[in-house]
Amino acid sequence: MRFLLFFFRSESLAKAADTLGTYPSTISRTIRALEVQLKIKLMEKIDGRVLPTQEAMIYGKFIEKKIEEIRRFEFNLSHSILEIDIIATEWLLNNVAIPGIPKNVKENLDIRINLSSSASLNSIKPGKPTIFIGSSRENKKNP
């Protein structure tokens, strides 16, 4: 794939080989093997020069787009923050939850813990990890 990308970008076997520190014949053989595998023509000879075909250009742009998506995904993975809400009474937060959070978690920049008293139950966000400490409130109107 790398050889094809450099060939597609430079539109020259010699330039691609020079950039990659290899021989034009190595790039040509690799792309020919890819042509056989994909059953598609990726190189053509025009006026004595070997150029990428229209299919190679389309495929190269597709590959570049996918590589960018992968890089973005990897960046997001390495920079994501785990955010957890802990909701409890003020006493439970101060006496159980906070002392129970290990020091390394408190200092880890990739983990954010939001502490809320049970008065702020409306702040729960769907799909976000939430820990509720307490008991449920019974509805006294229904037997």
Tab-separated table of N, CA and C in Angstrom, residues 8-93:
chain	number	residue	atom	x	y	z
A	8	PHE	N	1.246	7.005	-6.463
A	8	PHE	CA	0.049	7.780	-6.775
A	8	PHE	C	0.286	9.273	-6.513
A	9	ARG	N	0.955	9.596	-5.399
A	9	ARG	CA	1.195	11.005	-5.051
A	9	ARG	C	2.195	11.664	-6.001
A	10	SER	N	3.255	10.957	-6.329
A	10	SER	CA	4.315	11.555	-7.147
A	10	SER	C	4.078	11.364	-8.645
A	11	GLU	N	3.236	10.390	-8.998
A	11	GLU	CA	2.962	10.030	-10.396
A	11	GLU	C	4.246	9.652	-11.132
A	12	SER	N	5.188	9.053	-10.375
A	12	SER	CA	6.453	8.655	-10.972
A	12	SER	C	7.061	7.526	-10.151
A	13	LEU	N	7.448	6.441	-10.829
A	13	LEU	CA	8.115	5.340	-10.134
A	13	LEU	C	9.455	5.801	-9.564
A	14	ALA	N	10.196	6.601	-10.346
A	14	ALA	CA	11.526	7.062	-9.913
A	14	ALA	C	11.423	7.956	-8.676
A	15	LYS	N	10.476	8.890	-8.676
A	15	LYS	CA	10.319	9.790	-7.521
A	15	LYS	C	9.856	9.014	-6.287
A	16	ALA	N	8.942	8.091	-6.498
A	16	ALA	CA	8.454	7.284	-5.368
A	16	ALA	C	9.599	6.450	-4.803
A	17	ALA	N	10.385	5.847	-5.680
A	17	ALA	CA	11.518	5.017	-5.240
A	17	ALA	C	12.541	5.865	-4.501
A	18	ASP	N	12.816	7.061	-5.014
A	18	ASP	CA	13.778	7.950	-4.365
A	18	ASP	C	13.294	8.338	-2.964
A	19	THR	N	12.022	8.670	-2.843
A	19	THR	CA	11.452	9.045	-1.549
A	19	THR	C	11.516	7.896	-0.559
A	20	LEU	N	11.245	6.686	-1.045
A	20	LEU	CA	11.205	5.515	-0.167
A	20	LEU	C	12.559	4.832	0.000
A	21	GLY	N	13.567	5.289	-0.739
A	21	GLY	CA	14.898	4.703	-0.625
A	21	GLY	C	14.975	3.301	-1.191
A	22	THR	N	14.311	3.079	-2.306
A	22	THR	CA	14.335	1.762	-2.946
A	22	THR	C	14.481	1.953	-4.454
A	23	TYR	N	14.300	0.873	-5.202
A	23	TYR	CA	14.431	0.924	-6.652
A	23	TYR	C	13.057	1.022	-7.311
A	24	PRO	N	12.972	1.706	-8.469
A	24	PRO	CA	11.694	1.763	-9.197
A	24	PRO	C	11.154	0.372	-9.531
A	25	SER	N	12.043	-0.569	-9.830
A	25	SER	CA	11.600	-1.925	-10.175
A	25	SER	C	10.930	-2.605	-8.977
A	26	THR	N	11.398	-2.310	-7.758
A	26	THR	CA	10.782	-2.875	-6.554
A	26	THR	C	9.357	-2.356	-6.401
A	27	ILE	N	9.197	-1.062	-6.631
A	27	ILE	CA	7.858	-0.472	-6.532
A	27	ILE	C	6.968	-1.033	-7.626
A	28	SER	N	7.482	-1.134	-8.830
A	28	SER	CA	6.709	-1.661	-9.955
A	28	SER	C	6.251	-3.100	-9.689
A	29	ARG	N	7.155	-3.960	-9.220
A	29	ARG	CA	6.794	-5.359	-8.932
A	29	ARG	C	5.732	-5.441	-7.828
A	30	THR	N	5.884	-4.607	-6.814
A	30	THR	CA	4.922	-4.616	-5.702
A	30	THR	C	3.543	-4.182	-6.181
A	31	ILE	N	3.511	-3.145	-7.009
A	31	ILE	CA	2.218	-2.660	-7.526
A	31	ILE	C	1.619	-3.687	-8.484
A	32	ARG	N	2.446	-4.352	-9.288
A	32	ARG	CA	1.947	-5.410	-10.186
A	32	ARG	C	1.311	-6.543	-9.372
A	33	ALA	N	1.926	-6.915	-8.266
A	33	ALA	CA	1.356	-7.956	-7.406
A	33	ALA	C	0.004	-7.503	-6.849
A	34	LEU	N	-0.094	-6.226	-6.506
A	34	LEU	CA	-1.369	-5.680	-6.019
A	34	LEU	C	-2.410	-5.682	-7.135
A	35	GLU	N	-1.987	-5.392	-8.363
A	35	GLU	CA	-2.894	-5.442	-9.514
A	35	GLU	C	-3.485	-6.847	-9.670
A	36	VAL	N	-2.650	-7.862	-9.538
A	36	VAL	CA	-3.101	-9.254	-9.661
A	36	VAL	C	-4.094	-9.580	-8.553
A	37	GLN	N	-3.751	-9.159	-7.340
A	37	GLN	CA	-4.625	-9.433	-6.194
A	37	GLN	C	-5.979	-8.734	-6.343
A	38	LEU	N	-5.965	-7.474	-6.782
A	38	LEU	CA	-7.205	-6.699	-6.889
A	38	LEU	C	-7.926	-6.909	-8.223
A	39	LYS	N	-7.217	-7.507	-9.169
A	39	LYS	CA	-7.750	-7.702	-10.529
A	39	LYS	C	-8.144	-6.357	-11.151
A	40	ILE	N	-7.207	-5.424	-11.048
A	40	ILE	CA	-7.428	-4.069	-11.560
A	40	ILE	C	-6.082	-3.511	-12.034
A	41	LYS	N	-6.081	-2.696	-13.070
A	41	LYS	CA	-4.858	-2.088	-13.592
A	41	LYS	C	-4.570	-0.806	-12.820
A	42	LEU	N	-3.367	-0.725	-12.221
A	42	LEU	CA	-3.002	0.435	-11.416
A	42	LEU	C	-1.901	1.287	-12.064
A	43	MET	N	-1.208	0.704	-13.069
A	43	MET	CA	-0.153	1.434	-13.782
A	43	MET	C	-0.395	1.308	-15.278
A	44	GLU	N	-0.028	2.379	-16.000
A	44	GLU	CA	-0.101	2.336	-17.462
A	44	GLU	C	1.064	3.126	-18.040
A	45	LYS	N	1.496	2.714	-19.220
A	45	LYS	CA	2.619	3.390	-19.868
A	45	LYS	C	2.064	4.363	-20.901
A	46	ILE	N	2.434	5.646	-20.723
A	46	ILE	CA	2.003	6.694	-21.648
A	46	ILE	C	3.235	7.511	-22.034
A	47	ASP	N	3.489	7.604	-23.343
A	47	ASP	CA	4.636	8.361	-23.852
A	47	ASP	C	5.941	7.958	-23.169
A	48	GLY	N	6.126	6.656	-22.950
A	48	GLY	CA	7.355	6.148	-22.365
A	48	GLY	C	7.434	6.267	-20.844
A	49	ARG	N	6.428	6.856	-20.210
A	49	ARG	CA	6.414	6.995	-18.741
A	49	ARG	C	5.370	6.067	-18.143
A	50	VAL	N	5.687	5.511	-16.985
A	50	VAL	CA	4.729	4.686	-16.252
A	50	VAL	C	3.977	5.610	-15.295
A	51	LEU	N	2.650	5.671	-15.482
A	51	LEU	CA	1.804	6.564	-14.681
A	51	LEU	C	0.703	5.772	-13.984
A	52	PRO	N	0.179	6.324	-12.903
A	52	PRO	CA	-0.965	5.666	-12.264
A	52	PRO	C	-2.203	5.768	-13.160
A	53	THR	N	-3.001	4.715	-13.166
A	53	THR	CA	-4.252	4.740	-13.920
A	53	THR	C	-5.287	5.544	-13.133
A	54	GLN	N	-6.408	5.788	-13.771
A	54	GLN	CA	-7.512	6.486	-13.097
A	54	GLN	C	-7.957	5.685	-11.870
A	55	GLU	N	-7.982	4.356	-11.994
A	55	GLU	CA	-8.357	3.486	-10.876
A	55	GLU	C	-7.367	3.632	-9.723
A	56	ALA	N	-6.072	3.753	-10.066
A	56	ALA	CA	-5.043	3.934	-9.041
A	56	ALA	C	-5.244	5.248	-8.306
A	57	MET	N	-5.628	6.277	-9.036
A	57	MET	CA	-5.862	7.580	-8.416
A	57	MET	C	-7.054	7.510	-7.455
A	58	ILE	N	-8.122	6.860	-7.891
A	58	ILE	CA	-9.312	6.718	-7.040
A	58	ILE	C	-8.973	5.878	-5.808
A	59	TYR	N	-8.266	4.766	-6.029
A	59	TYR	CA	-7.881	3.873	-4.936
A	59	TYR	C	-6.930	4.581	-3.969
A	60	GLY	N	-5.979	5.341	-4.519
A	60	GLY	CA	-5.031	6.078	-3.683
A	60	GLY	C	-5.730	7.102	-2.799
A	61	LYS	N	-6.682	7.828	-3.367
A	61	LYS	CA	-7.440	8.816	-2.571
A	61	LYS	C	-8.249	8.118	-1.483
A	62	PHE	N	-8.820	6.968	-1.826
A	62	PHE	CA	-9.584	6.187	-0.847
A	62	PHE	C	-8.679	5.750	0.309
A	63	ILE	N	-7.487	5.239	-0.042
A	63	ILE	CA	-6.547	4.779	0.981
A	63	ILE	C	-6.105	5.949	1.861
A	64	GLU	N	-5.787	7.091	1.251
A	64	GLU	CA	-5.380	8.266	2.033
A	64	GLU	C	-6.470	8.668	3.024
A	65	LYS	N	-7.713	8.638	2.578
A	65	LYS	CA	-8.837	9.001	3.453
A	65	LYS	C	-8.935	8.020	4.624
A	66	LYS	N	-8.798	6.730	4.334
A	66	LYS	CA	-8.880	5.711	5.392
A	66	LYS	C	-7.712	5.828	6.370
A	67	ILE	N	-6.523	6.118	5.867
A	67	ILE	CA	-5.365	6.290	6.745
A	67	ILE	C	-5.591	7.488	7.667
A	68	GLU	N	-6.147	8.560	7.135
A	68	GLU	CA	-6.447	9.732	7.961
A	68	GLU	C	-7.486	9.388	9.034
A	69	GLU	N	-8.495	8.589	8.676
A	69	GLU	CA	-9.493	8.157	9.663
A	69	GLU	C	-8.840	7.323	10.763
A	70	ILE	N	-7.925	6.442	10.386
A	70	ILE	CA	-7.227	5.610	11.366
A	70	ILE	C	-6.372	6.477	12.282
A	71	ARG	N	-5.652	7.439	11.709
A	71	ARG	CA	-4.825	8.335	12.532
A	71	ARG	C	-5.681	9.131	13.508
A	72	ARG	N	-6.829	9.617	13.037
A	72	ARG	CA	-7.743	10.372	13.907
A	72	ARG	C	-8.265	9.475	15.026
A	73	PHE	N	-8.630	8.230	14.685
A	73	PHE	CA	-9.129	7.272	15.668
A	73	PHE	C	-8.052	6.965	16.705
A	74	GLU	N	-6.823	6.727	16.244
A	74	GLU	CA	-5.719	6.445	17.162
A	74	GLU	C	-5.440	7.641	18.067
A	75	PHE	N	-5.504	8.856	17.512
A	75	PHE	CA	-5.308	10.060	18.321
A	75	PHE	C	-6.385	10.140	19.404
A	76	ASN	N	-7.634	9.912	19.011
A	76	ASN	CA	-8.727	9.959	19.981
A	76	ASN	C	-8.574	8.889	21.048
A	77	LEU	N	-8.116	7.700	20.651
A	77	LEU	CA	-7.891	6.634	21.628
A	77	LEU	C	-6.832	7.034	22.646
A	78	SER	N	-5.760	7.610	22.153
A	78	SER	CA	-4.652	7.954	23.049
A	78	SER	C	-4.913	9.218	23.855
A	79	HIS	N	-5.924	9.986	23.486
A	79	HIS	CA	-6.223	11.224	24.201
A	79	HIS	C	-7.614	11.228	24.825
A	80	SER	N	-8.234	10.063	24.912
A	80	SER	CA	-9.586	10.035	25.463
A	80	SER	C	-9.543	10.127	26.987
A	81	ILE	N	-10.614	10.626	27.529
A	81	ILE	CA	-10.738	10.793	28.975
A	81	ILE	C	-11.934	9.982	29.437
A	82	LEU	N	-11.707	9.137	30.422
A	82	LEU	CA	-12.801	8.397	31.035
A	82	LEU	C	-13.443	9.326	32.057
A	83	GLU	N	-14.728	9.570	31.894
A	83	GLU	CA	-15.437	10.460	32.800
A	83	GLU	C	-16.512	9.663	33.525
A	84	ILE	N	-16.490	9.711	34.845
A	84	ILE	CA	-17.436	8.962	35.673
A	84	ILE	C	-18.116	9.926	36.633
A	85	ASP	N	-19.425	9.813	36.762
A	85	ASP	CA	-20.176	10.591	37.754
A	85	ASP	C	-20.420	9.714	38.965
A	86	ILE	N	-20.158	10.246	40.145
A	86	ILE	CA	-20.513	9.558	41.384
A	86	ILE	C	-21.521	10.453	42.096
A	87	ILE	N	-22.716	9.910	42.310
A	87	ILE	CA	-23.790	10.676	42.936
A	87	ILE	C	-24.160	10.003	44.251
A	88	ALA	N	-24.135	10.754	45.322
A	88	ALA	CA	-24.462	10.222	46.647
A	88	ALA	C	-24.823	11.401	47.549
A	89	THR	N	-25.193	11.089	48.772
A	89	THR	CA	-25.423	12.169	49.739
A	89	THR	C	-24.075	12.810	50.024
A	90	GLU	N	-24.124	14.020	50.551
A	90	GLU	CA	-22.886	14.728	50.848
A	90	GLU	C	-22.028	13.950	51.842
A	91	TRP	N	-22.653	13.345	52.842
A	91	TRP	CA	-21.913	12.573	53.837
A	91	TRP	C	-21.211	11.383	53.184
A	92	LEU	N	-21.939	10.645	52.307
A	92	LEU	CA	-21.330	9.492	51.634
A	92	LEU	C	-20.194	9.916	50.700
A	93	LEU	N	-20.384	11.039	50.016
A	93	LEU	CA	-19.312	11.523	49.144
A	93	LEU	C	-18.054	11.807	49.958
